[in-house]
mmCIF file of C-alpha atoms in Angstrom:
data_model
loop_
_atom_site.group_PDB
_atom_site.id
_atom_site.type_symbol
_atom_site.label_atom_id
_atom_site.label_comp_id
_atom_site.label_asym_id
_atom_site.label_seq_id
_atom_site.Cartn_x
_atom_site.Cartn_y
_atom_site.Cartn_z
ATOM 1 C CA MET K 238 0.000 0.000 0.000
ATOM 2 C CA THR K 239 1.182 3.475 -0.817
ATOM 3 C CA THR K 240 -0.261 6.961 -0.527
ATOM 4 C CA ALA K 241 -0.305 9.943 -2.855
ATOM 5 C CA LEU K 242 1.986 11.770 -0.431
ATOM 6 C CA GLU K 243 4.577 8.975 -0.663
ATOM 7 C CA ILE K 244 4.564 9.194 -4.477
ATOM 8 C CA ILE K 245 4.788 13.002 -4.409
ATOM 9 C CA THR K 246 7.587 12.935 -1.805
ATOM 10 C CA GLY K 247 9.459 10.349 -3.888
ATOM 11 C CA ALA K 248 9.204 12.595 -6.946
ATOM 12 C CA GLY K 249 10.527 15.501 -4.874
ATOM 13 C CA ARG K 250 13.522 13.404 -3.818
ATOM 14 C CA LEU K 251 14.214 12.432 -7.438
ATOM 15 C CA LEU K 252 14.265 16.142 -8.289
ATOM 16 C CA GLN K 253 16.465 16.765 -5.236
ATOM 17 C CA VAL K 254 14.146 19.470 -3.925
ATOM 18 C CA ILE K 255 13.803 17.632 -0.617
ATOM 19 C CA ARG K 256 16.206 15.373 1.218
ATOM 20 C CA LYS K 257 15.699 12.153 3.091
ATOM 21 C CA GLY K 258 13.813 12.846 6.300
ATOM 22 C CA GLU K 259 12.453 16.173 5.063
ATOM 23 C CA ALA K 260 8.753 16.707 4.490
ATOM 24 C CA LEU K 261 7.026 18.747 1.834
ATOM 25 C CA ALA K 262 5.309 21.954 2.904
ATOM 26 C CA ALA K 263 1.503 21.698 2.909
ATOM 27 C CA ASP K 264 1.136 23.907 -0.188
ATOM 28 C CA GLU K 265 3.797 21.914 -2.070
ATOM 29 C CA ALA K 266 2.073 18.632 -1.181
ATOM 30 C CA SER K 267 -1.273 20.072 -2.312
ATOM 31 C CA GLU K 268 0.217 21.198 -5.644
ATOM 32 C CA GLY K 269 1.836 17.781 -5.997
ATOM 33 C CA LEU K 270 -1.537 16.089 -5.463
ATOM 34 C CA SER K 271 -3.092 18.244 -8.192
ATOM 35 C CA ALA K 272 -0.229 17.420 -10.578
ATOM 36 C CA LEU K 273 -0.442 13.676 -9.768
ATOM 37 C CA ASN K 274 -4.209 13.620 -10.353
ATOM 38 C CA GLU K 275 -3.821 15.559 -13.624
ATOM 39 C CA MET K 276 -1.190 13.062 -14.776
ATOM 40 C CA LEU K 277 -3.445 10.098 -13.934
ATOM 41 C CA GLY K 278 -6.314 11.801 -15.774
ATOM 42 C CA SER K 279 -4.102 12.223 -18.840
ATOM 43 C CA TRP K 280 -3.053 8.582 -18.705
ATOM 44 C CA GLY K 281 -6.726 7.593 -18.529
ATOM 45 C CA ASN K 282 -7.470 9.707 -21.622
ATOM 46 C CA ASN K 283 -4.775 7.767 -23.463
ATOM 47 C CA SER K 284 -6.398 4.424 -22.563
ATOM 48 C CA LEU K 285 -3.747 3.675 -19.947
ATOM 49 C CA LEU K 286 -5.478 1.911 -17.087
ATOM 50 C CA VAL K 287 -3.898 2.405 -13.685
ATOM 51 C CA PRO K 288 -5.501 -0.317 -11.561
ATOM 52 C CA ALA K 289 -5.882 -0.016 -7.812
ATOM 53 C CA ARG K 290 -7.015 -2.824 -5.516
ATOM 54 C CA VAL K 291 -9.718 -1.711 -3.135
ATOM 55 C CA THR K 292 -11.485 -3.533 -0.311
ATOM 56 C CA GLU K 293 -15.060 -2.410 0.332
ATOM 57 C CA ALA K 294 -17.909 -3.602 2.532
ATOM 58 C CA PHE K 295 -21.613 -3.264 1.675
ATOM 59 C CA SER K 296 -24.594 -4.038 3.907
ATOM 60 C CA VAL K 297 -26.872 -6.401 2.038
ATOM 61 C CA PHE K 298 -30.250 -7.485 3.285
ATOM 62 C CA SER K 299 -32.362 -10.382 2.171
ATOM 63 C CA VAL K 300 -35.784 -8.975 1.440
ATOM 64 C CA SER K 301 -36.787 -11.534 -1.152
ATOM 65 C CA ALA K 302 -33.726 -13.740 -1.449
ATOM 66 C CA ALA K 303 -31.280 -11.480 -3.282
ATOM 67 C CA THR K 304 -29.530 -13.171 -6.202
ATOM 68 C CA SER K 305 -27.813 -10.110 -7.691
ATOM 69 C CA TRP K 306 -26.777 -6.521 -7.133
ATOM 70 C CA THR K 307 -25.765 -3.806 -9.566
ATOM 71 C CA ILE K 308 -22.471 -2.091 -8.785
ATOM 72 C CA GLY K 309 -21.292 1.302 -9.932
ATOM 73 C CA THR K 310 -22.243 4.927 -9.477
ATOM 74 C CA GLY K 311 -25.995 4.911 -8.797
ATOM 75 C CA GLY K 312 -26.195 1.115 -8.522
ATOM 76 C CA THR K 313 -27.467 -1.012 -5.644
ATOM 77 C CA LEU K 314 -23.841 -1.026 -4.450
ATOM 78 C CA ASN K 315 -23.063 2.646 -5.006
ATOM 79 C CA THR K 316 -19.322 2.907 -5.662
ATOM 80 C CA ASP K 317 -16.967 3.233 -8.625
ATOM 81 C CA ARG K 318 -17.569 0.295 -10.964
ATOM 82 C CA PRO K 319 -14.775 -2.283 -10.642
ATOM 83 C CA THR K 320 -13.043 -3.696 -13.688
ATOM 84 C CA LYS K 321 -12.480 -6.995 -11.865
ATOM 85 C CA ILE K 322 -13.598 -8.558 -8.583
ATOM 86 C CA VAL K 323 -10.695 -10.520 -7.133
ATOM 87 C CA SER K 324 -12.506 -12.078 -4.167
ATOM 88 C CA ALA K 325 -15.757 -11.835 -2.236
ATOM 89 C CA TYR K 326 -17.150 -13.026 1.065
ATOM 90 C CA ILE K 327 -20.204 -12.499 3.261
ATOM 91 C CA THR K 328 -19.808 -11.507 6.908
ATOM 92 C CA SER K 329 -22.626 -12.387 9.288
ATOM 93 C CA GLY K 330 -22.616 -12.839 13.038
ATOM 94 C CA GLY K 331 -18.916 -12.040 13.190
ATOM 95 C CA LEU K 332 -17.987 -14.891 10.836
ATOM 96 C CA ASP K 333 -16.744 -14.672 7.248
ATOM 97 C CA TYR K 334 -18.159 -16.965 4.580
ATOM 98 C CA PRO K 335 -15.956 -16.943 1.450
ATOM 99 C CA MET K 336 -17.457 -17.309 -2.002
ATOM 100 C CA GLU K 337 -15.784 -18.958 -4.967
ATOM 101 C CA TYR K 338 -15.685 -17.137 -8.322
ATOM 102 C CA ILE K 339 -17.449 -18.878 -11.216
ATOM 103 C CA SER K 340 -17.632 -17.733 -14.829
ATOM 104 C CA GLU K 341 -20.787 -16.228 -16.313
ATOM 105 C CA GLU K 342 -21.176 -19.418 -18.367
ATOM 106 C CA GLN K 343 -21.045 -21.579 -15.230
ATOM 107 C CA TYR K 344 -23.647 -19.335 -13.583
ATOM 108 C CA ALA K 345 -25.878 -19.550 -16.671
ATOM 109 C CA ASN K 346 -25.785 -23.367 -16.404
ATOM 110 C CA ILE K 347 -27.283 -23.326 -12.884
ATOM 111 C CA THR K 348 -30.823 -24.619 -13.255
ATOM 112 C CA LEU K 349 -32.513 -23.357 -10.063
ATOM 113 C CA LYS K 350 -31.085 -19.897 -9.407
ATOM 114 C CA THR K 351 -33.711 -19.015 -6.766
ATOM 115 C CA LEU K 352 -32.496 -21.659 -4.302
ATOM 116 C CA THR K 353 -31.726 -19.858 -1.021
ATOM 117 C CA SER K 354 -29.104 -20.417 1.607
ATOM 118 C CA PRO K 355 -28.018 -18.313 4.564
ATOM 119 C CA PHE K 356 -24.741 -17.767 2.738
ATOM 120 C CA PRO K 357 -23.982 -17.898 -0.995
ATOM 121 C CA GLN K 358 -21.108 -20.148 -2.030
ATOM 122 C CA TYR K 359 -20.430 -18.769 -5.534
ATOM 123 C CA PHE K 360 -20.355 -15.418 -7.284
ATOM 124 C CA THR K 361 -19.855 -14.099 -10.791
ATOM 125 C CA TYR K 362 -19.312 -10.587 -12.088
ATOM 126 C CA THR K 363 -20.574 -9.071 -15.324
ATOM 127 C CA ASN K 364 -18.456 -6.021 -16.096
ATOM 128 C CA ALA K 365 -21.060 -4.027 -18.018
ATOM 129 C CA TYR K 366 -21.250 -0.263 -18.463
ATOM 130 C CA PRO K 367 -22.408 1.898 -16.736
ATOM 131 C CA LEU K 368 -23.289 -0.656 -14.039
ATOM 132 C CA GLY K 369 -21.729 -4.041 -13.434
ATOM 133 C CA THR K 370 -23.715 -6.930 -11.939
ATOM 134 C CA ILE K 371 -22.688 -9.293 -9.147
ATOM 135 C CA LYS K 372 -24.682 -12.520 -9.056
ATOM 136 C CA VAL K 373 -24.529 -15.041 -6.221
ATOM 137 C CA TYR K 374 -25.600 -18.651 -5.819
ATOM 138 C CA PRO K 375 -27.431 -19.837 -3.842
ATOM 139 C CA ALA K 376 -29.481 -16.688 -3.237
ATOM 140 C CA LEU K 377 -28.662 -14.805 -0.053
ATOM 141 C CA GLY K 378 -31.153 -15.984 2.555
ATOM 142 C CA SER K 379 -30.046 -13.737 5.439
ATOM 143 C CA SER K 380 -28.689 -10.265 5.991
ATOM 144 C CA GLY K 381 -24.994 -9.614 6.175
ATOM 145 C CA THR K 382 -22.099 -7.617 4.812
ATOM 146 C CA LEU K 383 -20.801 -8.250 1.305
ATOM 147 C CA ASN K 384 -17.034 -7.725 1.255
ATOM 148 C CA LEU K 385 -15.314 -7.231 -2.087
ATOM 149 C CA LEU K 386 -11.663 -7.019 -3.050
ATOM 150 C CA SER K 387 -11.735 -5.464 -6.486
ATOM 151 C CA GLU K 388 -9.590 -3.731 -9.057
ATOM 152 C CA LYS K 389 -10.763 -0.321 -10.167
ATOM 153 C CA PRO K 390 -9.287 2.193 -12.524
ATOM 154 C CA LEU K 391 -7.534 4.834 -10.441
ATOM 155 C CA THR K 392 -8.601 8.164 -11.861
ATOM 156 C CA GLU K 393 -7.352 10.271 -8.981
ATOM 157 C CA PHE K 394 -6.341 10.191 -5.355
ATOM 158 C CA ALA K 395 -9.043 11.651 -3.097
ATOM 159 C CA ALA K 396 -6.484 12.962 -0.592
ATOM 160 C CA LEU K 397 -2.778 12.922 0.179
ATOM 161 C CA THR K 398 -3.323 10.079 2.647
ATOM 162 C CA THR K 399 -5.467 7.902 0.351
ATOM 163 C CA ASP K 400 -4.094 4.333 0.437
ATOM 164 C CA ALA K 401 -3.883 2.369 -2.786
ATOM 165 C CA SER K 402 -2.259 -0.869 -3.880
ATOM 166 C CA PHE K 403 -0.687 -1.134 -7.330
ATOM 167 C CA PRO K 404 0.854 -3.834 -9.499
ATOM 168 C CA LEU K 405 4.627 -4.120 -9.530
ATOM 169 C CA GLY K 406 6.249 -1.127 -11.222
ATOM 170 C CA TRP K 407 3.275 1.277 -11.148
ATOM 171 C CA VAL K 408 4.444 3.301 -8.125
ATOM 172 C CA ARG K 409 7.870 3.789 -9.732
ATOM 173 C CA ALA K 410 6.226 4.858 -13.003
ATOM 174 C CA MET K 411 4.042 7.405 -11.214
ATOM 175 C CA ARG K 412 6.950 8.764 -9.140
ATOM 176 C CA TYR K 413 9.307 9.168 -12.132
ATOM 177 C CA ASN K 414 6.654 10.586 -14.454
ATOM 178 C CA LEU K 415 5.513 13.023 -11.785
ATOM 179 C CA ALA K 416 9.120 14.167 -11.391
ATOM 180 C CA LEU K 417 9.244 14.820 -15.140
#
């Protein structure tokens, strides 16, 4: 995990405007955050996806045996739409119940999709636009918290202290390009 401030500070060290142990002034860090976010926006306009892994928790309630939720801005799970869901589990009563990923084809081959269980065992993700869809099997038969580890396109850092996880080499690329 790294923060925007760590990337900005690293770029400052590459430029030799700050030394090891020194911190950026608040206005310099703020300008650095603007420059970093502008750079990421430019990369996005050039079809360069900067993925960030994010863990999120959503309260889900079984009103009529939920089998699916839309995810994305304005969806049932209102958040940025993920490009990929890495893992998912339901938390209920202080216990975690992991779900196994299955393909959309495997989900389509399930005959009785309305079968309910206190905790789904499988999930699939349809990465549609503007809303993706998460489907579970068996249908959620109790209330709980849906926990998702997903990859989302990083369009900007919300704050200097925003934590994000990147694939190998991405932090170095951001630091060096920001220094340029």
